[in-house]
CSV table of C-alpha atoms and ligand atoms in Angstrom, one decimal:
chain,number,residue,atom,x,y,z
A,165,UNK,CA,108.6,101.4,131.8
A,166,UNK,CA,104.4,100.5,132.1
A,167,UNK,CA,103.5,97.6,134.8
A,168,UNK,CA,100.1,97.4,137.4
A,169,UNK,CA,98.8,100.7,137.9
A,170,UNK,CA,100.2,102.1,134.8
A,171,UNK,CA,97.2,104.5,133.0
A,172,UNK,CA,97.4,106.3,129.0
A,173,UNK,CA,97.4,106.0,125.8
A,174,UNK,CA,100.8,104.0,125.5
A,175,UNK,CA,98.8,101.1,127.8
A,176,UNK,CA,95.6,100.8,125.6
A,177,UNK,CA,98.3,100.5,122.4
A,178,UNK,CA,99.6,97.6,124.0
A,179,UNK,CA,96.1,96.2,125.0
A,180,UNK,CA,95.0,96.5,121.4
A,181,UNK,CA,98.1,94.6,120.3
A,182,UNK,CA,98.1,91.9,122.5
A,183,UNK,CA,94.3,90.9,121.9
A,184,UNK,CA,95.2,91.1,117.9
A,185,UNK,CA,97.9,88.3,119.1
A,186,UNK,CA,95.0,86.6,120.7
A,187,UNK,CA,96.0,87.3,124.4
A,188,UNK,CA,93.3,88.3,126.6
A,189,UNK,CA,94.4,91.7,128.3
A,190,UNK,CA,90.9,92.4,129.5
A,191,UNK,CA,88.8,96.0,127.4
A,192,UNK,CA,91.8,98.0,126.1
A,193,UNK,CA,91.1,100.5,128.0
A,194,UNK,CA,94.3,102.2,129.0
A,195,UNK,CA,94.5,100.7,132.3
A,196,UNK,CA,96.9,98.7,133.3
A,197,UNK,CA,95.0,95.5,135.4
A,198,UNK,CA,95.6,92.3,136.2
A,199,UNK,CA,94.4,90.4,133.3
A,200,UNK,CA,96.7,93.0,131.3
A,201,UNK,CA,99.9,91.6,133.6
A,202,UNK,CA,98.6,88.3,133.0
A,203,UNK,CA,98.8,88.2,129.0
A,204,UNK,CA,102.0,90.5,129.2
A,205,UNK,CA,103.6,87.5,131.2
A,206,UNK,CA,102.1,85.4,128.4
A,207,UNK,CA,103.6,87.3,126.2
A,208,UNK,CA,107.0,87.2,127.8
A,209,UNK,CA,107.3,83.3,128.0
A,210,UNK,CA,106.5,83.9,124.3
A,211,UNK,CA,110.0,85.3,123.7
A,212,UNK,CA,111.7,83.8,126.2
A,213,UNK,CA,112.4,86.7,128.7
A,214,UNK,CA,111.7,87.1,131.9
A,215,UNK,CA,107.8,86.5,132.8
A,216,UNK,CA,107.6,89.5,135.6
A,217,UNK,CA,104.5,91.0,133.7
A,218,UNK,CA,106.5,94.6,133.4
A,219,UNK,CA,107.1,96.1,130.2
A,220,UNK,CA,110.3,97.2,130.8
A,221,UNK,CA,112.7,98.5,128.1
A,222,UNK,CA,113.5,94.4,126.6
A,223,UNK,CA,109.8,93.5,126.3
A,224,UNK,CA,108.9,97.1,124.8
A,225,UNK,CA,112.4,96.6,122.5
A,226,UNK,CA,110.1,92.9,121.1
A,227,UNK,CA,106.5,94.3,121.8
A,228,UNK,CA,107.5,97.8,119.9
A,229,UNK,CA,107.9,95.3,116.8
A,230,UNK,CA,104.1,94.5,117.4
A,231,UNK,CA,102.9,97.3,117.6
A,232,UNK,CA,104.4,98.1,113.9
A,233,UNK,CA,103.2,95.1,112.8
A,234,UNK,CA,105.9,93.5,111.0
A,235,UNK,CA,109.3,91.6,111.6
A,236,UNK,CA,112.7,92.6,109.9
A,237,UNK,CA,113.9,88.6,109.4
A,238,UNK,CA,117.8,88.4,108.0
A,239,UNK,CA,117.5,85.1,105.8
A,240,UNK,CA,119.2,82.2,107.0
A,241,UNK,CA,121.3,79.5,104.4
A,242,UNK,CA,118.2,77.2,103.0
A,243,UNK,CA,115.0,79.2,104.0
A,244,UNK,CA,112.7,79.2,101.8
A,245,UNK,CA,109.7,82.2,101.9
A,246,UNK,CA,107.0,79.5,102.4
A,247,UNK,CA,109.3,78.2,106.0
A,248,UNK,CA,109.8,81.9,106.7
A,249,UNK,CA,106.2,82.6,106.7
A,250,UNK,CA,104.9,79.8,108.4
A,251,UNK,CA,107.7,80.7,111.3
A,252,UNK,CA,106.0,84.3,111.7
A,253,UNK,CA,102.4,82.6,111.0
A,254,UNK,CA,102.3,85.7,108.0
A,255,UNK,CA,100.9,84.9,104.7
A,256,UNK,CA,102.9,83.7,102.6
A,257,UNK,CA,101.6,85.5,99.3
A,258,UNK,CA,101.7,89.0,102.1
A,259,UNK,CA,105.3,87.8,102.8
A,260,UNK,CA,105.8,88.0,99.3
A,261,UNK,CA,104.2,91.4,98.4
A,262,UNK,CA,105.7,93.2,101.4
A,263,UNK,CA,109.4,91.7,99.5
A,264,UNK,CA,108.8,92.6,96.2
A,265,UNK,CA,111.9,92.0,93.7
A,266,UNK,CA,113.2,88.9,95.7
A,267,UNK,CA,113.0,85.8,94.1
A,268,UNK,CA,111.0,83.2,96.5
A,269,UNK,CA,113.3,80.1,95.0
A,270,UNK,CA,116.8,81.9,95.5
A,271,UNK,CA,116.7,83.7,98.3
A,272,UNK,CA,120.2,85.1,99.9
A,273,UNK,CA,121.1,84.5,103.0
A,274,UNK,CA,121.6,87.7,105.0
A,275,UNK,CA,119.1,89.4,102.9
A,276,UNK,CA,116.8,91.6,105.2
A,277,UNK,CA,112.9,90.9,105.2
A,278,UNK,CA,109.9,92.7,105.8
A,279,UNK,CA,107.6,89.7,107.6
A,280,UNK,CA,104.3,90.8,108.2
A,281,UNK,CA,102.0,89.4,111.1
A,282,UNK,CA,99.5,87.2,111.2
A,283,UNK,CA,97.0,90.4,112.5
A,284,UNK,CA,96.0,93.6,110.7
A,285,UNK,CA,97.9,96.5,111.8
A,286,UNK,CA,95.7,99.1,112.0
A,287,UNK,CA,94.1,100.1,115.6
A,288,UNK,CA,90.4,100.1,115.3
A,289,UNK,CA,90.0,99.6,119.6
A,290,UNK,CA,91.9,102.7,120.7
A,291,UNK,CA,91.8,106.5,120.4
A,292,UNK,CA,93.6,107.3,117.9
A,293,UNK,CA,96.5,109.6,118.7
A,294,UNK,CA,99.1,110.8,116.7
A,295,UNK,CA,102.0,108.7,117.6
A,296,UNK,CA,99.5,105.8,116.8
A,297,UNK,CA,98.4,107.1,113.1
A,298,UNK,CA,102.8,107.4,112.6
A,299,UNK,CA,103.4,103.6,113.9
A,300,UNK,CA,100.5,102.6,111.3
A,301,UNK,CA,101.5,104.3,108.5
A,302,UNK,CA,104.7,102.7,109.3
A,303,UNK,CA,103.8,99.7,109.6
A,304,UNK,CA,101.4,99.9,106.1
A,305,UNK,CA,104.5,101.3,104.2
A,306,UNK,CA,106.5,98.3,105.4
A,307,UNK,CA,104.0,95.6,104.4
A,308,UNK,CA,102.4,96.9,101.2
A,309,UNK,CA,105.7,98.9,99.4
A,310,UNK,CA,103.6,99.6,96.8
A,311,UNK,CA,102.0,101.7,99.2
A,312,UNK,CA,103.3,105.4,98.9
A,313,UNK,CA,103.6,107.9,101.6
A,314,UNK,CA,105.0,111.6,101.8
A,315,UNK,CA,103.5,114.9,103.6
A,316,UNK,CA,101.7,118.2,102.9
A,317,UNK,CA,103.2,119.8,105.1
A,318,UNK,CA,103.6,120.2,109.0
A,319,UNK,CA,101.1,121.0,111.9
A,320,UNK,CA,101.9,124.5,114.2
A,321,UNK,CA,103.9,121.9,116.1
A,322,UNK,CA,105.7,120.1,113.3
A,323,UNK,CA,103.6,117.0,113.2
A,324,UNK,CA,103.9,115.5,109.7
A,325,UNK,CA,101.0,115.8,107.9
A,326,UNK,CA,100.8,112.3,106.3
A,327,UNK,CA,99.7,111.7,102.8
A,328,UNK,CA,98.9,108.5,101.5
A,329,UNK,CA,98.6,107.4,97.4
A,330,UNK,CA,97.0,104.2,96.3
A,331,UNK,CA,96.9,103.6,92.7
A,332,UNK,CA,98.2,104.9,89.6
A,333,UNK,CA,95.9,105.6,88.1
A,334,UNK,CA,93.9,109.0,86.2
A,335,UNK,CA,90.8,109.6,88.1
A,336,UNK,CA,92.1,111.3,91.4
A,337,UNK,CA,90.2,111.4,94.5
A,338,UNK,CA,91.0,113.4,97.7
A,339,UNK,CA,89.7,112.0,101.8
A,340,UNK,CA,90.8,113.8,104.1
A,341,UNK,CA,90.0,113.3,108.6
A,342,UNK,CA,90.1,114.8,111.6
A,343,UNK,CA,90.3,118.7,110.5
A,344,UNK,CA,88.5,119.1,114.1
A,345,UNK,CA,89.9,117.5,117.2
A,346,UNK,CA,87.1,115.5,118.7
A,347,UNK,CA,86.5,114.1,116.0
A,348,UNK,CA,89.8,111.9,115.8
A,349,UNK,CA,87.5,108.7,115.2
A,350,UNK,CA,87.8,109.4,111.3
A,351,UNK,CA,91.5,109.1,111.2
A,352,UNK,CA,91.0,105.1,112.3
A,353,UNK,CA,88.3,105.0,109.5
A,354,UNK,CA,90.5,106.1,106.6
A,355,UNK,CA,93.0,104.3,107.9
A,356,UNK,CA,90.9,100.8,108.2
A,357,UNK,CA,90.2,101.8,104.3
A,358,UNK,CA,94.1,102.3,103.7
A,359,UNK,CA,95.1,98.5,105.1
A,360,UNK,CA,91.9,96.9,103.6
A,361,UNK,CA,91.9,98.1,100.2
A,362,UNK,CA,96.3,97.4,100.2
A,363,UNK,CA,95.4,93.9,101.8
A,364,UNK,CA,92.5,93.7,98.8
A,365,UNK,CA,95.2,94.5,96.5
A,366,UNK,CA,98.0,92.3,97.8
A,367,UNK,CA,96.0,89.2,97.6
A,368,UNK,CA,94.1,90.1,94.4
A,369,UNK,CA,91.0,89.5,96.2
A,370,UNK,CA,88.0,91.9,95.8
A,371,UNK,CA,86.9,94.2,98.3
A,372,UNK,CA,83.4,94.8,99.1
A,373,UNK,CA,82.5,93.7,95.1
A,374,UNK,CA,84.9,95.9,93.6
A,375,UNK,CA,88.0,94.6,92.1
A,376,UNK,CA,90.9,96.7,93.6
A,377,UNK,CA,93.7,95.7,91.3
A,378,UNK,CA,91.6,97.0,87.9
A,379,UNK,CA,91.0,100.3,90.3
A,380,UNK,CA,94.7,100.3,91.2
A,381,UNK,CA,95.2,101.0,87.3
A,382,UNK,CA,92.1,103.6,86.9
A,383,UNK,CA,91.8,105.8,90.3
A,384,UNK,CA,94.5,107.3,92.7
A,385,UNK,CA,93.2,107.6,96.2
A,386,UNK,CA,94.7,110.4,98.2
A,387,UNK,CA,94.3,110.2,101.9
A,388,UNK,CA,95.5,112.4,104.3
A,389,UNK,CA,94.4,110.8,107.3
A,390,UNK,CA,94.5,113.3,110.6
A,391,UNK,CA,94.5,117.2,108.9
A,392,UNK,CA,94.4,119.0,113.1
A,393,UNK,CA,97.1,116.3,115.0
A,394,UNK,CA,97.9,118.7,117.6
A,395,UNK,CA,94.9,119.2,118.0
A,396,UNK,CA,93.9,115.5,118.3
A,397,UNK,CA,97.0,115.3,120.7
A,398,UNK,CA,95.3,117.4,123.2
A,399,UNK,CA,91.9,115.9,123.0
A,400,UNK,CA,93.5,112.4,123.7
A,401,UNK,CA,96.9,112.9,125.9
A,402,UNK,CA,96.1,116.2,127.2
A,403,UNK,CA,97.9,119.7,127.4
A,404,UNK,CA,101.8,118.5,127.8
A,405,UNK,CA,103.7,120.9,129.4
A,406,UNK,CA,106.0,121.3,127.0
A,407,UNK,CA,103.6,122.7,124.8
A,408,UNK,CA,104.2,126.4,124.0
A,409,UNK,CA,101.2,127.4,123.8
A,410,UNK,CA,100.2,125.7,127.0
A,411,UNK,CA,98.9,129.2,129.0
A,412,UNK,CA,97.3,130.7,126.1
A,413,UNK,CA,95.6,127.0,125.6
A,414,UNK,CA,94.1,127.3,128.9
A,415,UNK,CA,92.7,131.0,129.0
A,416,UNK,CA,91.3,130.3,125.1
A,417,UNK,CA,89.5,127.3,126.7
A,418,UNK,CA,87.7,129.5,129.3
A,419,UNK,CA,90.3,128.7,132.2
A,420,UNK,CA,90.1,124.7,131.7
A,421,UNK,CA,92.9,122.4,131.4
A,422,UNK,CA,90.2,119.7,130.3
A,423,UNK,CA,90.3,119.6,126.4
A,424,UNK,CA,89.0,115.9,126.1
A,425,UNK,CA,85.2,116.8,126.1
A,426,UNK,CA,85.2,120.1,124.0
A,427,UNK,CA,88.2,120.9,121.9
A,428,UNK,CA,88.0,121.0,118.0
A,429,UNK,CA,90.6,123.9,116.9
A,430,UNK,CA,94.5,123.4,116.6
A,431,UNK,CA,96.6,124.0,119.3
A,432,UNK,CA,96.3,127.8,118.0
A,433,UNK,CA,92.7,127.6,119.1
A,434,UNK,CA,91.6,127.9,114.7
A,435,UNK,CA,88.6,125.9,113.9
A,436,UNK,CA,90.2,124.3,110.5
A,437,UNK,CA,87.1,124.3,108.7
A,438,UNK,CA,86.3,126.9,109.1
A,439,UNK,CA,90.0,129.0,108.1
A,440,UNK,CA,89.2,128.3,104.1
A,441,UNK,CA,88.9,130.7,101.6
A,442,UNK,CA,85.0,130.8,101.3
A,443,UNK,CA,81.9,132.9,103.0
A,444,UNK,CA,85.0,133.5,105.2
A,445,UNK,CA,83.5,137.2,106.1
A,446,UNK,CA,80.4,135.3,106.9
A,447,UNK,CA,81.7,132.8,108.9
A,448,UNK,CA,83.3,135.7,110.8
A,449,UNK,CA,80.0,137.3,110.9
A,450,UNK,CA,78.4,134.3,112.6
A,451,UNK,CA,80.9,133.7,114.5
A,452,UNK,CA,80.8,137.6,115.7
A,453,UNK,CA,76.9,136.7,116.5
A,454,UNK,CA,77.8,133.9,118.7
A,455,UNK,CA,79.9,135.4,120.8
A,456,UNK,CA,82.9,134.0,119.3
A,457,UNK,CA,86.0,136.8,119.5
A,458,UNK,CA,89.1,135.2,119.3
A,459,UNK,CA,90.3,131.4,119.5
A,460,UNK,CA,88.8,129.0,121.3
A,461,UNK,CA,87.6,125.3,121.7
A,462,UNK,CA,85.3,125.6,118.3
A,463,UNK,CA,84.1,127.9,115.2
A,464,UNK,CA,86.9,130.7,115.9
A,465,UNK,CA,87.2,131.3,111.7
A,466,UNK,CA,91.3,132.3,112.2
A,467,UNK,CA,92.7,136.2,111.4
A,468,UNK,CA,92.3,135.6,108.3
A,469,UNK,CA,91.8,133.0,105.4
A,470,UNK,CA,94.0,129.8,105.4
A,471,UNK,CA,96.3,131.5,108.2
A,472,UNK,CA,97.3,127.7,109.8
A,473,UNK,CA,99.8,125.8,108.4
A,474,UNK,CA,97.4,122.7,108.1
A,475,UNK,CA,94.6,124.4,105.9
A,476,UNK,CA,97.7,125.7,104.0
A,477,UNK,CA,99.0,122.4,103.3
A,478,UNK,CA,95.6,121.3,102.1
A,479,UNK,CA,94.9,124.1,100.0
A,480,UNK,CA,97.8,123.6,98.1
A,481,UNK,CA,98.0,120.3,97.7
A,482,UNK,CA,94.0,120.5,96.4
A,483,UNK,CA,95.6,122.8,94.1
A,484,UNK,CA,98.5,121.1,92.4
A,485,UNK,CA,96.0,117.8,92.2
A,486,UNK,CA,93.7,117.3,89.5
A,487,UNK,CA,90.8,116.2,91.8
A,488,UNK,CA,87.7,114.5,90.3
A,489,UNK,CA,85.7,114.4,93.6
A,490,UNK,CA,86.8,114.8,97.8
A,491,UNK,CA,85.7,113.3,101.1
A,492,UNK,CA,86.2,115.4,104.0
A,493,UNK,CA,85.2,113.4,107.0
A,494,UNK,CA,83.6,114.8,110.3
A,495,UNK,CA,81.9,112.9,113.7
A,496,UNK,CA,78.5,113.1,113.7
A,497,UNK,CA,75.2,112.4,112.7
A,498,UNK,CA,75.5,110.2,110.2
A,499,UNK,CA,75.1,113.0,107.2
A,500,UNK,CA,76.2,113.9,103.5
A,501,UNK,CA,76.2,117.2,103.1
A,502,UNK,CA,76.8,118.4,99.2
A,503,UNK,CA,76.5,121.0,98.2
A,504,UNK,CA,78.2,125.3,98.7
A,505,UNK,CA,75.9,128.1,98.1
A,506,UNK,CA,74.4,126.1,94.5
A,507,UNK,CA,78.0,126.2,93.0
A,508,UNK,CA,78.4,121.7,93.3
A,509,UNK,CA,77.4,120.8,89.9
A,510,UNK,CA,74.7,118.7,88.7
A,511,UNK,CA,76.2,115.6,89.4
A,512,UNK,CA,77.3,116.2,92.6
A,513,UNK,CA,73.4,115.5,93.8
A,514,UNK,CA,73.1,112.6,92.2
A,515,UNK,CA,76.6,110.9,93.4
A,516,UNK,CA,75.3,112.0,96.6
A,517,UNK,CA,72.2,110.2,96.6
A,518,UNK,CA,74.8,107.3,95.4
A,519,UNK,CA,76.4,107.7,98.3
A,520,UNK,CA,73.4,108.0,100.8
A,521,UNK,CA,72.0,105.0,99.3
A,522,UNK,CA,75.2,102.8,99.8
A,523,UNK,CA,75.9,104.1,103.3
A,524,UNK,CA,72.2,104.7,104.6
A,525,UNK,CA,73.8,108.4,105.4
A,526,UNK,CA,70.9,111.3,105.0
A,527,UNK,CA,72.6,113.6,101.8
A,528,UNK,CA,71.7,116.9,103.5
A,529,UNK,CA,72.8,121.0,102.5
A,530,UNK,CA,74.3,122.8,105.6
A,531,UNK,CA,72.8,125.8,107.1
A,532,UNK,CA,73.8,128.4,109.4
A,533,UNK,CA,77.3,128.9,110.4
A,534,UNK,CA,78.5,125.1,109.4
A,535,UNK,CA,77.9,125.9,106.1
A,536,UNK,CA,80.8,129.0,105.9
A,537,UNK,CA,84.7,128.6,105.4
A,538,UNK,CA,84.9,124.5,105.3
A,539,UNK,CA,86.9,122.4,102.8
A,540,UNK,CA,84.2,120.9,101.2
A,541,UNK,CA,82.2,125.0,100.2
A,542,UNK,CA,85.9,126.0,99.1
A,543,UNK,CA,87.0,123.0,97.0
A,544,UNK,CA,83.3,123.3,95.4
A,545,UNK,CA,83.4,127.2,95.0
A,546,UNK,CA,87.4,126.9,93.7
A,547,UNK,CA,86.7,123.5,90.9
A,548,UNK,CA,83.1,123.0,91.2
A,549,UNK,CA,83.5,119.7,90.9
A,550,UNK,CA,81.9,117.2,93.9
A,551,UNK,CA,82.9,117.7,97.4
A,552,UNK,CA,81.6,116.1,100.1
A,553,UNK,CA,81.5,116.5,104.2
A,554,UNK,CA,80.6,112.8,105.9
A,555,UNK,CA,79.3,113.5,109.0
A,556,UNK,CA,80.0,109.8,110.8
A,557,UNK,CA,78.2,108.0,113.4
A,558,UNK,CA,76.0,109.4,116.0
A,559,UNK,CA,76.3,110.9,119.6
A,560,UNK,CA,78.0,113.6,121.5
A,561,UNK,CA,81.7,113.6,120.0
A,562,UNK,CA,83.7,112.8,120.7
A,563,UNK,CA,81.9,109.2,119.8
A,564,UNK,CA,83.4,106.2,121.8
A,565,UNK,CA,85.7,104.2,119.4
A,566,UNK,CA,83.1,100.8,120.5
A,567,UNK,CA,81.0,102.5,117.5
A,568,UNK,CA,83.9,102.1,115.0
A,569,UNK,CA,83.1,98.9,113.7
A,570,UNK,CA,79.3,99.5,112.8
A,571,UNK,CA,81.0,103.2,111.1
A,572,UNK,CA,83.0,100.8,109.5
A,573,UNK,CA,80.7,99.3,107.9
A,574,UNK,CA,78.8,102.5,106.8
A,575,UNK,CA,81.6,104.0,104.9
A,576,UNK,CA,83.2,101.0,103.4
A,577,UNK,CA,81.5,101.1,100.6
A,578,UNK,CA,81.7,104.8,100.1
A,579,UNK,CA,84.9,105.2,100.3
A,580,UNK,CA,85.5,102.8,97.1
A,581,UNK,CA,82.2,103.5,94.9
A,582,UNK,CA,83.4,108.0,95.3
A,583,UNK,CA,86.4,106.8,93.4
A,584,UNK,CA,85.2,104.8,90.3
A,585,UNK,CA,82.2,107.3,90.0
B,295,ZN,ZN1,83.7,118.3,112.0
């Protein structure tokens, strides 16, 4: 139950969705104050519930649909697509897109339709936890059934490593985010991109000048939006009493149970972006010089290359697809890294220059410990194709979600361009 005085990521998610519905819960700060209470009362009135401002099971059942972004409607005799859309404030074209194979003029009573709400699904104003991601993936899949959703494996604690596929074309590209726990803001960047791309496809609209219908047939965009869900959960929601690594995590974190400002690794204290098999020994050596000898918040490359289920899943996914180009999303610095030990093909620099021009980010080569055993390093080394690390935003990790609009604006063009080049 959530009520006045409640705090946490559930409250933030509720605030975010109430705001998208046009109510005014105040800032989506995860604190259930008087403004949020008032907005909950409004919401309850809309659905004929007792307006007590408390989110109990009944209110939650209805609110939960809004968190997912769609309703399920059972067709009545005489219903038309247009009327159903009007009743829910939905776009008729998006309603049809969500229900392929249902003839608009001949709806059978009892048929169940997915009805997308009028607002976007992906939350871009709150800490992006694994639970939010899971709901957003479900919501996008229901609203845009032509989105393919799968899994590349599971994290140490068994969380799903989702993969999204958009398009059917031969040219395949792969974007991933949140190898590093503190850098969870990169996950909604890729999820928002997916939503914009799917919506443009459904509405037959251009996206930033790109013809998405044509792109759909020419390229396949693969997205793994959260490589390190256990780490992200630790940063956003704190250390759960049920976490089997609890005591070790506190020890690895220098005795502190606060993971919100320093933890980049997975739940075994391995820095996933130092765990790939590319100059892994050099990474080990550099680590020793930094005094890192075992699991910890950052930079520990693991007991051996690809020791973690998360990196294993990404490696096997990469090997099983003929990827033309990859981009690994990190924060921060507004920089694009494009090379690894001069193994990148000549075109990688040219493409990098275009990415830099489109985003306003600096094109650079990484040096020192940052230049070993990362995903793009391994990709360049083993495949000799263009691979990039994109460092979004500016400031100290975790970047505040208030930077999201700017970051998304800087990256949408790159995400489109990289799929077509
Ligand atoms: Zn990073």
